[in-house]
């Protein structure tokens, strides 16, 4: 229960945090379920400061993750020893250029104990190195060289990152509106249901052309979230339809949403979000979409 709260709470500042975090060596956000096998895909998005290329990556594996296999990288030598996995470029041409992104993947099994796991990663470059090894002492800490964080989740907590959630405002008497967000499931999942206290019914919808008319309808079987590929719910595209609204939704208030997922192994999990109410974006077909809606 405590974890639900933390996840909902961290959403508020997620957009700015993720922008900063993308410069670091990171794991995909969204976490993984305790006791599961997990592919830790370390994302390297840039070289060390002042360097032209990355020439080596060494992951220090924390207690709580037992390595089964690391994925080789062509032109690089892979070395595993107890506690570390490292890749080293065999020559300058096989080094990773500063402007290119790459993933270095280690497969293994997670501890059965929920909580954050920190993977310390040493990035070696043609010039210098960067040791991504700092563990924040508090949630508000923003170290310069943070270790890669993995949230190990209790069963029942969805291993899905919910980002930039918002709900379109609704006037009194309006029957329905849309909720939008970006979902990312590191190990894959399916969004199967949504509930909220402000609406009697919530459905996951998609837009489809019927003849030359764009209409929306419920996504049969739920919305598929492929592993490590964010799916955007936005006006004119996939969205959560809140129907039979119980009240007006005023810009500035927040709407609690409970998102239900089924993971790749068929297990159910939920994510709870506090989504701010906003006015419609200046561009986009959301309002037209709402009027085309049929029940
Ligand atoms: Cu809809």
PDB file of C-alpha atoms and ligand atoms in Angstrom:
ATOM      1  CA  UNK A   1       0.000   0.000   0.000  1.00  0.00           C
ATOM      2  CA  UNK A   2       2.801   2.335   0.834  1.00  0.00           C
ATOM      3  CA  UNK A   3       4.262   1.638  -2.568  1.00  0.00           C
ATOM      4  CA  UNK A   4       1.072   2.626  -4.387  1.00  0.00           C
ATOM      5  CA  UNK A   5       1.267   5.968  -2.728  1.00  0.00           C
ATOM      6  CA  UNK A   6       4.900   6.505  -3.641  1.00  0.00           C
ATOM      7  CA  UNK A   7       4.300   5.661  -7.283  1.00  0.00           C
ATOM      8  CA  UNK A   8       1.375   8.029  -7.545  1.00  0.00           C
ATOM      9  CA  UNK A   9       3.336  10.690  -5.772  1.00  0.00           C
ATOM     10  CA  UNK A  10       6.401  10.481  -8.024  1.00  0.00           C
ATOM     11  CA  UNK A  11       4.245  11.063 -11.101  1.00  0.00           C
ATOM     12  CA  UNK A  12       3.823  14.728 -10.376  1.00  0.00           C
ATOM     13  CA  UNK A  13       7.351  15.729 -11.309  1.00  0.00           C
ATOM     14  CA  UNK A  14       8.020  12.861 -13.692  1.00  0.00           C
ATOM     15  CA  UNK A  15       8.373  14.922 -16.860  1.00  0.00           C
ATOM     16  CA  UNK A  16      11.285  17.024 -15.664  1.00  0.00           C
ATOM     17  CA  UNK A  17      12.986  14.120 -13.920  1.00  0.00           C
ATOM     18  CA  UNK A  18      12.876  11.965 -17.036  1.00  0.00           C
ATOM     19  CA  UNK A  19      14.361  14.715 -19.191  1.00  0.00           C
ATOM     20  CA  UNK A  20      17.353  14.915 -16.879  1.00  0.00           C
ATOM     21  CA  UNK A  21      17.574  11.163 -16.422  1.00  0.00           C
ATOM     22  CA  UNK A  22      17.784  10.485 -20.149  1.00  0.00           C
ATOM     23  CA  UNK A  23      21.361  11.779 -20.112  1.00  0.00           C
ATOM     24  CA  UNK A  24      22.371   9.120 -17.593  1.00  0.00           C
ATOM     25  CA  UNK A  25      22.853   5.385 -17.789  1.00  0.00           C
ATOM     26  CA  UNK A  26      19.371   4.162 -16.903  1.00  0.00           C
ATOM     27  CA  UNK A  27      17.042   1.183 -16.831  1.00  0.00           C
ATOM     28  CA  UNK A  28      13.626   1.603 -18.444  1.00  0.00           C
ATOM     29  CA  UNK A  29      11.174   3.082 -15.918  1.00  0.00           C
ATOM     30  CA  UNK A  30       8.265   1.005 -14.678  1.00  0.00           C
ATOM     31  CA  UNK A  31       9.986  -1.573 -12.521  1.00  0.00           C
ATOM     32  CA  UNK A  32       9.656  -5.339 -12.434  1.00  0.00           C
ATOM     33  CA  UNK A  33       7.864  -7.863 -10.279  1.00  0.00           C
ATOM     34  CA  UNK A  34       9.719  -9.432  -7.335  1.00  0.00           C
ATOM     35  CA  UNK A  35      10.910 -12.968  -7.997  1.00  0.00           C
ATOM     36  CA  UNK A  36      10.583 -12.634 -11.781  1.00  0.00           C
ATOM     37  CA  UNK A  37      13.166 -13.119 -14.464  1.00  0.00           C
ATOM     38  CA  UNK A  38      14.106  -9.709 -15.798  1.00  0.00           C
ATOM     39  CA  UNK A  39      16.089  -8.329 -18.725  1.00  0.00           C
ATOM     40  CA  UNK A  40      17.992  -5.342 -17.348  1.00  0.00           C
ATOM     41  CA  UNK A  41      18.531  -3.150 -20.416  1.00  0.00           C
ATOM     42  CA  UNK A  42      20.999  -0.411 -19.525  1.00  0.00           C
ATOM     43  CA  UNK A  43      20.480   2.542 -21.819  1.00  0.00           C
ATOM     44  CA  UNK A  44      23.562   4.529 -22.685  1.00  0.00           C
ATOM     45  CA  UNK A  45      22.548   7.763 -24.362  1.00  0.00           C
ATOM     46  CA  UNK A  46      25.748   9.761 -24.572  1.00  0.00           C
ATOM     47  CA  UNK A  47      29.471   9.527 -23.959  1.00  0.00           C
ATOM     48  CA  UNK A  48      31.323  10.872 -20.933  1.00  0.00           C
ATOM     49  CA  UNK A  49      31.641  14.636 -20.663  1.00  0.00           C
ATOM     50  CA  UNK A  50      34.024  15.891 -23.353  1.00  0.00           C
ATOM     51  CA  UNK A  51      34.438  12.444 -24.905  1.00  0.00           C
ATOM     52  CA  UNK A  52      33.654  11.274 -28.431  1.00  0.00           C
ATOM     53  CA  UNK A  53      32.733   7.672 -27.710  1.00  0.00           C
ATOM     54  CA  UNK A  54      31.937   5.085 -25.069  1.00  0.00           C
ATOM     55  CA  UNK A  55      34.477   2.268 -25.021  1.00  0.00           C
ATOM     56  CA  UNK A  56      33.379   0.222 -22.022  1.00  0.00           C
ATOM     57  CA  UNK A  57      30.448  -0.474 -19.711  1.00  0.00           C
ATOM     58  CA  UNK A  58      30.847  -2.293 -16.394  1.00  0.00           C
ATOM     59  CA  UNK A  59      27.753  -3.109 -14.374  1.00  0.00           C
ATOM     60  CA  UNK A  60      28.162  -3.906 -10.698  1.00  0.00           C
ATOM     61  CA  UNK A  61      25.329  -6.294  -9.991  1.00  0.00           C
ATOM     62  CA  UNK A  62      23.555  -5.694  -6.674  1.00  0.00           C
ATOM     63  CA  UNK A  63      22.482  -8.376  -4.237  1.00  0.00           C
ATOM     64  CA  UNK A  64      18.950  -9.083  -5.266  1.00  0.00           C
ATOM     65  CA  UNK A  65      19.706  -9.808  -8.910  1.00  0.00           C
ATOM     66  CA  UNK A  66      21.256 -13.108  -9.934  1.00  0.00           C
ATOM     67  CA  UNK A  67      22.736 -12.958 -13.411  1.00  0.00           C
ATOM     68  CA  UNK A  68      21.871 -15.700 -15.868  1.00  0.00           C
ATOM     69  CA  UNK A  69      23.208 -14.324 -19.111  1.00  0.00           C
ATOM     70  CA  UNK A  70      24.489 -11.080 -20.555  1.00  0.00           C
ATOM     71  CA  UNK A  71      23.855 -10.274 -24.212  1.00  0.00           C
ATOM     72  CA  UNK A  72      27.018 -10.017 -26.304  1.00  0.00           C
ATOM     73  CA  UNK A  73      27.594  -6.952 -28.436  1.00  0.00           C
ATOM     74  CA  UNK A  74      29.314  -7.334 -31.842  1.00  0.00           C
ATOM     75  CA  UNK A  75      32.823  -5.871 -31.784  1.00  0.00           C
ATOM     76  CA  UNK A  76      32.895  -5.849 -27.995  1.00  0.00           C
ATOM     77  CA  UNK A  77      34.323  -8.355 -25.513  1.00  0.00           C
ATOM     78  CA  UNK A  78      31.893  -9.499 -22.844  1.00  0.00           C
ATOM     79  CA  UNK A  79      33.275 -10.509 -19.466  1.00  0.00           C
ATOM     80  CA  UNK A  80      31.255 -11.760 -16.538  1.00  0.00           C
ATOM     81  CA  UNK A  81      32.598 -12.400 -13.074  1.00  0.00           C
ATOM     82  CA  UNK A  82      30.809 -12.742  -9.761  1.00  0.00           C
ATOM     83  CA  UNK A  83      29.267  -9.350  -9.110  1.00  0.00           C
ATOM     84  CA  UNK A  84      30.149  -7.669 -12.398  1.00  0.00           C
ATOM     85  CA  UNK A  85      29.335  -7.771 -16.096  1.00  0.00           C
ATOM     86  CA  UNK A  86      31.406  -5.755 -18.522  1.00  0.00           C
ATOM     87  CA  UNK A  87      31.556  -4.994 -22.223  1.00  0.00           C
ATOM     88  CA  UNK A  88      34.651  -3.486 -23.794  1.00  0.00           C
ATOM     89  CA  UNK A  89      35.021  -2.247 -27.373  1.00  0.00           C
ATOM     90  CA  UNK A  90      37.667  -4.270 -29.216  1.00  0.00           C
ATOM     91  CA  UNK A  91      38.825  -1.273 -31.247  1.00  0.00           C
ATOM     92  CA  UNK A  92      38.089   2.413 -31.761  1.00  0.00           C
ATOM     93  CA  UNK A  93      35.725   1.801 -34.713  1.00  0.00           C
ATOM     94  CA  UNK A  94      33.488  -0.479 -32.634  1.00  0.00           C
ATOM     95  CA  UNK A  95      33.183   2.059 -29.795  1.00  0.00           C
ATOM     96  CA  UNK A  96      29.770   3.685 -29.305  1.00  0.00           C
ATOM     97  CA  UNK A  97      29.740   7.218 -30.779  1.00  0.00           C
ATOM     98  CA  UNK A  98      28.593   9.987 -28.421  1.00  0.00           C
ATOM     99  CA  UNK A  99      25.458  10.751 -30.430  1.00  0.00           C
ATOM    100  CA  UNK A 100      24.268   7.135 -30.605  1.00  0.00           C
ATOM    101  CA  UNK A 101      22.118   5.311 -28.103  1.00  0.00           C
ATOM    102  CA  UNK A 102      22.548   1.669 -27.213  1.00  0.00           C
ATOM    103  CA  UNK A 103      21.248  -0.875 -24.748  1.00  0.00           C
ATOM    104  CA  UNK A 104      23.449  -3.274 -22.820  1.00  0.00           C
ATOM    105  CA  UNK A 105      21.330  -6.174 -21.595  1.00  0.00           C
ATOM    106  CA  UNK A 106      21.800  -8.505 -18.627  1.00  0.00           C
ATOM    107  CA  UNK A 107      19.218 -11.212 -17.969  1.00  0.00           C
ATOM    108  CA  UNK A 108      18.694 -12.622 -14.532  1.00  0.00           C
ATOM    109  CA  UNK A 109      16.309 -13.276 -11.679  1.00  0.00           C
ATOM    110  CA  UNK A 110      15.082 -10.742  -9.164  1.00  0.00           C
ATOM    111  CA  UNK A 111      14.919 -10.985  -5.422  1.00  0.00           C
ATOM    112  CA  UNK A 112      11.553 -11.810  -3.903  1.00  0.00           C
ATOM    113  CA  UNK A 113      11.860  -8.746  -1.686  1.00  0.00           C
ATOM    114  CA  UNK A 114      10.230  -5.561  -3.034  1.00  0.00           C
ATOM    115  CA  UNK A 115      12.150  -2.280  -2.934  1.00  0.00           C
ATOM    116  CA  UNK A 116      14.570  -0.283  -5.068  1.00  0.00           C
ATOM    117  CA  UNK A 117      17.640  -2.024  -6.502  1.00  0.00           C
ATOM    118  CA  UNK A 118      20.577   0.122  -7.553  1.00  0.00           C
ATOM    119  CA  UNK A 119      22.909  -0.994 -10.336  1.00  0.00           C
ATOM    120  CA  UNK A 120      26.183   0.907 -10.334  1.00  0.00           C
ATOM    121  CA  UNK A 121      27.553   1.362 -13.824  1.00  0.00           C
ATOM    122  CA  UNK A 122      31.034   2.481 -14.836  1.00  0.00           C
ATOM    123  CA  UNK A 123      31.085   4.063 -18.276  1.00  0.00           C
ATOM    124  CA  UNK A 124      34.551   4.235 -19.874  1.00  0.00           C
ATOM    125  CA  UNK A 125      35.155   6.572 -22.782  1.00  0.00           C
ATOM    126  CA  UNK A 126      37.904   7.425 -25.257  1.00  0.00           C
ATOM    127  CA  UNK A 127      38.603  10.293 -22.881  1.00  0.00           C
ATOM    128  CA  UNK A 128      37.863   9.763 -19.196  1.00  0.00           C
ATOM    129  CA  UNK A 129      35.074   7.844 -17.538  1.00  0.00           C
ATOM    130  CA  UNK A 130      31.821   8.374 -15.646  1.00  0.00           C
ATOM    131  CA  UNK A 131      30.871   6.281 -12.651  1.00  0.00           C
ATOM    132  CA  UNK A 132      27.093   6.165 -12.378  1.00  0.00           C
ATOM    133  CA  UNK A 133      27.194   4.953  -8.810  1.00  0.00           C
ATOM    134  CA  UNK A 134      25.507   7.459  -6.530  1.00  0.00           C
ATOM    135  CA  UNK A 135      22.499   6.266  -4.578  1.00  0.00           C
ATOM    136  CA  UNK A 136      20.273   9.161  -3.513  1.00  0.00           C
ATOM    137  CA  UNK A 137      19.856   9.351   0.258  1.00  0.00           C
ATOM    138  CA  UNK A 138      16.377  10.822  -0.120  1.00  0.00           C
ATOM    139  CA  UNK A 139      13.821  10.888  -2.940  1.00  0.00           C
ATOM    140  CA  UNK A 140      14.444  14.606  -3.410  1.00  0.00           C
ATOM    141  CA  UNK A 141      18.209  14.128  -3.932  1.00  0.00           C
ATOM    142  CA  UNK A 142      19.460  14.616  -7.476  1.00  0.00           C
ATOM    143  CA  UNK A 143      23.009  13.268  -7.554  1.00  0.00           C
ATOM    144  CA  UNK A 144      25.189  14.193 -10.519  1.00  0.00           C
ATOM    145  CA  UNK A 145      26.024  10.555 -11.265  1.00  0.00           C
ATOM    146  CA  UNK A 146      23.052   8.449 -10.117  1.00  0.00           C
ATOM    147  CA  UNK A 147      23.196   4.657 -10.209  1.00  0.00           C
ATOM    148  CA  UNK A 148      20.575   2.981 -12.399  1.00  0.00           C
ATOM    149  CA  UNK A 149      17.445   2.341 -10.379  1.00  0.00           C
ATOM    150  CA  UNK A 150      15.096  -0.608 -10.667  1.00  0.00           C
ATOM    151  CA  UNK A 151      11.887  -0.686  -8.651  1.00  0.00           C
ATOM    152  CA  UNK A 152      11.249  -4.256  -7.540  1.00  0.00           C
ATOM    153  CA  UNK A 153       7.501  -4.414  -7.060  1.00  0.00           C
ATOM    154  CA  UNK A 154       5.281  -6.507  -4.844  1.00  0.00           C
ATOM    155  CA  UNK A 155       2.886  -8.821  -6.681  1.00  0.00           C
ATOM    156  CA  UNK A 156      -0.255  -6.856  -7.526  1.00  0.00           C
ATOM    157  CA  UNK A 157       1.634  -3.656  -8.337  1.00  0.00           C
ATOM    158  CA  UNK A 158       1.804  -3.201 -12.102  1.00  0.00           C
ATOM    159  CA  UNK A 159       5.322  -3.017 -13.562  1.00  0.00           C
ATOM    160  CA  UNK A 160       4.266  -0.124 -15.766  1.00  0.00           C
ATOM    161  CA  UNK A 161       5.498   3.452 -15.870  1.00  0.00           C
ATOM    162  CA  UNK A 162       2.623   5.939 -16.087  1.00  0.00           C
ATOM    163  CA  UNK A 163       3.762   9.348 -17.228  1.00  0.00           C
ATOM    164  CA  UNK A 164       2.223  12.733 -18.012  1.00  0.00           C
ATOM    165  CA  UNK A 165      -1.310  11.635 -17.138  1.00  0.00           C
ATOM    166  CA  UNK A 166      -4.036  14.257 -17.518  1.00  0.00           C
ATOM    167  CA  UNK A 167      -7.806  14.448 -17.818  1.00  0.00           C
ATOM    168  CA  UNK A 168      -9.658  16.854 -20.061  1.00  0.00           C
ATOM    169  CA  UNK A 169     -11.936  19.221 -18.134  1.00  0.00           C
ATOM    170  CA  UNK A 170     -15.687  18.676 -18.207  1.00  0.00           C
ATOM    171  CA  UNK A 171     -18.515  21.099 -17.496  1.00  0.00           C
ATOM    172  CA  UNK A 172     -21.441  20.231 -15.262  1.00  0.00           C
ATOM    173  CA  UNK A 173     -23.840  17.920 -17.042  1.00  0.00           C
ATOM    174  CA  UNK A 174     -21.276  16.709 -19.579  1.00  0.00           C
ATOM    175  CA  UNK A 175     -21.512  12.940 -19.914  1.00  0.00           C
ATOM    176  CA  UNK A 176     -17.964  11.996 -20.833  1.00  0.00           C
ATOM    177  CA  UNK A 177     -14.355  13.094 -21.263  1.00  0.00           C
ATOM    178  CA  UNK A 178     -10.926  11.642 -21.996  1.00  0.00           C
ATOM    179  CA  UNK A 179      -7.887  10.748 -19.911  1.00  0.00           C
ATOM    180  CA  UNK A 180      -4.470  10.660 -21.525  1.00  0.00           C
ATOM    181  CA  UNK A 181      -1.000   9.444 -20.529  1.00  0.00           C
ATOM    182  CA  UNK A 182       2.084   7.622 -21.696  1.00  0.00           C
ATOM    183  CA  UNK A 183       2.453   4.011 -20.573  1.00  0.00           C
ATOM    184  CA  UNK A 184       5.655   1.987 -20.670  1.00  0.00           C
ATOM    185  CA  UNK A 185       5.971  -1.629 -19.530  1.00  0.00           C
ATOM    186  CA  UNK A 186       9.609  -2.768 -19.369  1.00  0.00           C
ATOM    187  CA  UNK A 187       8.604  -6.439 -19.532  1.00  0.00           C
ATOM    188  CA  UNK A 188       5.390  -5.977 -21.523  1.00  0.00           C
ATOM    189  CA  UNK A 189       1.799  -5.783 -20.250  1.00  0.00           C
ATOM    190  CA  UNK A 190      -1.777  -5.107 -21.314  1.00  0.00           C
ATOM    191  CA  UNK A 191      -4.009  -2.320 -20.023  1.00  0.00           C
ATOM    192  CA  UNK A 192      -7.263  -4.137 -19.340  1.00  0.00           C
ATOM    193  CA  UNK A 193      -9.311  -1.763 -17.250  1.00  0.00           C
ATOM    194  CA  UNK A 194      -9.619   1.647 -15.650  1.00  0.00           C
ATOM    195  CA  UNK A 195     -11.719   2.931 -12.784  1.00  0.00           C
ATOM    196  CA  UNK A 196     -12.157   6.309 -11.137  1.00  0.00           C
ATOM    197  CA  UNK A 197     -14.494   7.718  -8.516  1.00  0.00           C
ATOM    198  CA  UNK A 198     -15.528  10.569 -10.853  1.00  0.00           C
ATOM    199  CA  UNK A 199     -17.112   8.373 -13.534  1.00  0.00           C
ATOM    200  CA  UNK A 200     -19.499   5.426 -13.447  1.00  0.00           C
ATOM    201  CA  UNK A 201     -17.658   3.773 -16.303  1.00  0.00           C
ATOM    202  CA  UNK A 202     -14.178   4.025 -17.826  1.00  0.00           C
ATOM    203  CA  UNK A 203     -13.007   2.251 -20.975  1.00  0.00           C
ATOM    204  CA  UNK A 204      -9.861   2.072 -23.049  1.00  0.00           C
ATOM    205  CA  UNK A 205     -10.714   3.375 -26.525  1.00  0.00           C
ATOM    206  CA  UNK A 206      -9.105   3.507 -29.904  1.00  0.00           C
ATOM    207  CA  UNK A 207      -9.914   5.616 -32.955  1.00  0.00           C
ATOM    208  CA  UNK A 208     -10.946   3.766 -36.095  1.00  0.00           C
ATOM    209  CA  UNK A 209     -12.104   4.912 -39.501  1.00  0.00           C
ATOM    210  CA  UNK A 210     -15.591   3.655 -40.335  1.00  0.00           C
ATOM    211  CA  UNK A 211     -15.986   4.520 -43.982  1.00  0.00           C
ATOM    212  CA  UNK A 212     -14.804   8.125 -43.996  1.00  0.00           C
ATOM    213  CA  UNK A 213     -15.861   8.857 -40.420  1.00  0.00           C
ATOM    214  CA  UNK A 214     -13.446   8.613 -37.516  1.00  0.00           C
ATOM    215  CA  UNK A 215     -15.094   6.849 -34.603  1.00  0.00           C
ATOM    216  CA  UNK A 216     -13.923   5.573 -31.266  1.00  0.00           C
ATOM    217  CA  UNK A 217     -14.576   2.205 -29.746  1.00  0.00           C
ATOM    218  CA  UNK A 218     -13.411   0.052 -26.860  1.00  0.00           C
ATOM    219  CA  UNK A 219     -10.128  -1.752 -27.476  1.00  0.00           C
ATOM    220  CA  UNK A 220     -11.039  -5.444 -27.568  1.00  0.00           C
ATOM    221  CA  UNK A 221      -8.966  -7.432 -25.092  1.00  0.00           C
ATOM    222  CA  UNK A 222      -7.178  -4.378 -23.735  1.00  0.00           C
ATOM    223  CA  UNK A 223      -4.349  -2.182 -24.940  1.00  0.00           C
ATOM    224  CA  UNK A 224      -1.108  -4.033 -25.671  1.00  0.00           C
ATOM    225  CA  UNK A 225       2.090  -2.495 -24.259  1.00  0.00           C
ATOM    226  CA  UNK A 226       5.097  -4.113 -25.963  1.00  0.00           C
ATOM    227  CA  UNK A 227       8.230  -4.526 -23.827  1.00  0.00           C
ATOM    228  CA  UNK A 228      10.267  -1.312 -23.542  1.00  0.00           C
ATOM    229  CA  UNK A 229       8.119   0.579 -26.067  1.00  0.00           C
ATOM    230  CA  UNK A 230       6.141   3.481 -24.623  1.00  0.00           C
ATOM    231  CA  UNK A 231       2.539   3.747 -25.819  1.00  0.00           C
ATOM    232  CA  UNK A 232       1.005   7.192 -25.923  1.00  0.00           C
ATOM    233  CA  UNK A 233      -2.654   7.798 -25.101  1.00  0.00           C
ATOM    234  CA  UNK A 234      -3.509  11.165 -26.612  1.00  0.00           C
ATOM    235  CA  UNK A 235      -6.367  13.144 -28.132  1.00  0.00           C
ATOM    236  CA  UNK A 236      -7.218  11.619 -31.514  1.00  0.00           C
ATOM    237  CA  UNK A 237      -5.587   8.293 -30.627  1.00  0.00           C
ATOM    238  CA  UNK A 238      -5.816   5.750 -27.865  1.00  0.00           C
ATOM    239  CA  UNK A 239      -7.439   7.231 -24.788  1.00  0.00           C
ATOM    240  CA  UNK A 240      -9.268   6.354 -21.609  1.00  0.00           C
ATOM    241  CA  UNK A 241     -12.908   7.329 -21.915  1.00  0.00           C
ATOM    242  CA  UNK A 242     -14.527   8.449 -18.671  1.00  0.00           C
ATOM    243  CA  UNK A 243     -18.269   8.034 -19.079  1.00  0.00           C
ATOM    244  CA  UNK A 244     -21.309   8.982 -17.000  1.00  0.00           C
ATOM    245  CA  UNK A 245     -19.378  11.641 -15.116  1.00  0.00           C
ATOM    246  CA  UNK A 246     -20.599  12.253 -11.610  1.00  0.00           C
ATOM    247  CA  UNK A 247     -19.439  15.872 -11.425  1.00  0.00           C
ATOM    248  CA  UNK A 248     -17.816  18.694 -13.307  1.00  0.00           C
ATOM    249  CA  UNK A 249     -14.022  18.338 -13.710  1.00  0.00           C
ATOM    250  CA  UNK A 250     -12.401  21.679 -13.084  1.00  0.00           C
ATOM    251  CA  UNK A 251      -8.985  22.689 -14.369  1.00  0.00           C
ATOM    252  CA  UNK A 252      -6.501  22.457 -11.499  1.00  0.00           C
ATOM    253  CA  UNK A 253      -8.102  19.604  -9.581  1.00  0.00           C
ATOM    254  CA  UNK A 254      -6.774  16.059  -9.779  1.00  0.00           C
ATOM    255  CA  UNK A 255      -8.628  12.881 -10.683  1.00  0.00           C
ATOM    256  CA  UNK A 256      -7.607   9.550  -9.153  1.00  0.00           C
ATOM    257  CA  UNK A 257      -7.341   6.792 -11.744  1.00  0.00           C
ATOM    258  CA  UNK A 258      -6.805   3.107 -11.023  1.00  0.00           C
ATOM    259  CA  UNK A 259      -5.262   1.368 -14.015  1.00  0.00           C
ATOM    260  CA  UNK A 260      -5.504  -2.410 -14.219  1.00  0.00           C
ATOM    261  CA  UNK A 261      -2.923  -4.394 -16.132  1.00  0.00           C
ATOM    262  CA  UNK A 262      -2.192  -8.007 -16.948  1.00  0.00           C
ATOM    263  CA  UNK A 263       1.487  -8.843 -17.337  1.00  0.00           C
ATOM    264  CA  UNK A 264       3.131 -11.216 -19.807  1.00  0.00           C
ATOM    265  CA  UNK A 265       2.673 -14.091 -17.338  1.00  0.00           C
ATOM    266  CA  UNK A 266      -1.054 -13.360 -17.026  1.00  0.00           C
ATOM    267  CA  UNK A 267      -0.903 -11.818 -13.553  1.00  0.00           C
ATOM    268  CA  UNK A 268      -2.997  -8.824 -12.612  1.00  0.00           C
ATOM    269  CA  UNK A 269      -1.526  -5.624 -11.221  1.00  0.00           C
ATOM    270  CA  UNK A 270      -2.691  -2.079 -10.687  1.00  0.00           C
ATOM    271  CA  UNK A 271      -1.151   1.382 -10.870  1.00  0.00           C
ATOM    272  CA  UNK A 272      -2.759   4.357  -9.188  1.00  0.00           C
ATOM    273  CA  UNK A 273      -2.393   7.817 -10.654  1.00  0.00           C
ATOM    274  CA  UNK A 274      -3.496  11.286  -9.614  1.00  0.00           C
ATOM    275  CA  UNK A 275      -4.104  12.963 -12.973  1.00  0.00           C
ATOM    276  CA  UNK A 276      -4.440  16.746 -13.170  1.00  0.00           C
ATOM    277  CA  UNK A 277      -7.438  18.193 -15.002  1.00  0.00           C
ATOM    278  CA  UNK A 278      -6.453  20.408 -17.924  1.00  0.00           C
ATOM    279  CA  UNK A 279      -8.100  22.317 -20.733  1.00  0.00           C
ATOM    280  CA  UNK A 280      -7.907  20.855 -24.203  1.00  0.00           C
ATOM    281  CA  UNK A 281      -4.572  21.345 -25.954  1.00  0.00           C
ATOM    282  CA  UNK A 282      -4.614  24.026 -28.631  1.00  0.00           C
ATOM    283  CA  UNK A 283      -4.123  21.455 -31.410  1.00  0.00           C
ATOM    284  CA  UNK A 284      -5.495  17.935 -31.693  1.00  0.00           C
ATOM    285  CA  UNK A 285      -8.741  16.215 -32.546  1.00  0.00           C
ATOM    286  CA  UNK A 286      -9.875  15.247 -29.061  1.00  0.00           C
ATOM    287  CA  UNK A 287     -13.023  17.341 -28.948  1.00  0.00           C
ATOM    288  CA  UNK A 288     -14.155  16.250 -32.378  1.00  0.00           C
ATOM    289  CA  UNK A 289     -13.482  12.695 -31.238  1.00  0.00           C
ATOM    290  CA  UNK A 290     -15.676  13.158 -28.184  1.00  0.00           C
ATOM    291  CA  UNK A 291     -18.638  14.254 -30.262  1.00  0.00           C
ATOM    292  CA  UNK A 292     -18.259  11.216 -32.516  1.00  0.00           C
ATOM    293  CA  UNK A 293     -18.535   8.941 -29.526  1.00  0.00           C
ATOM    294  CA  UNK A 294     -21.469   6.532 -29.396  1.00  0.00           C
ATOM    295  CA  UNK A 295     -22.700   4.382 -26.535  1.00  0.00           C
TER     296      UNK A 295
HETATM  297 CU1  LIG B   1     -13.636   7.360 -26.387  1.00  0.00          CU
END
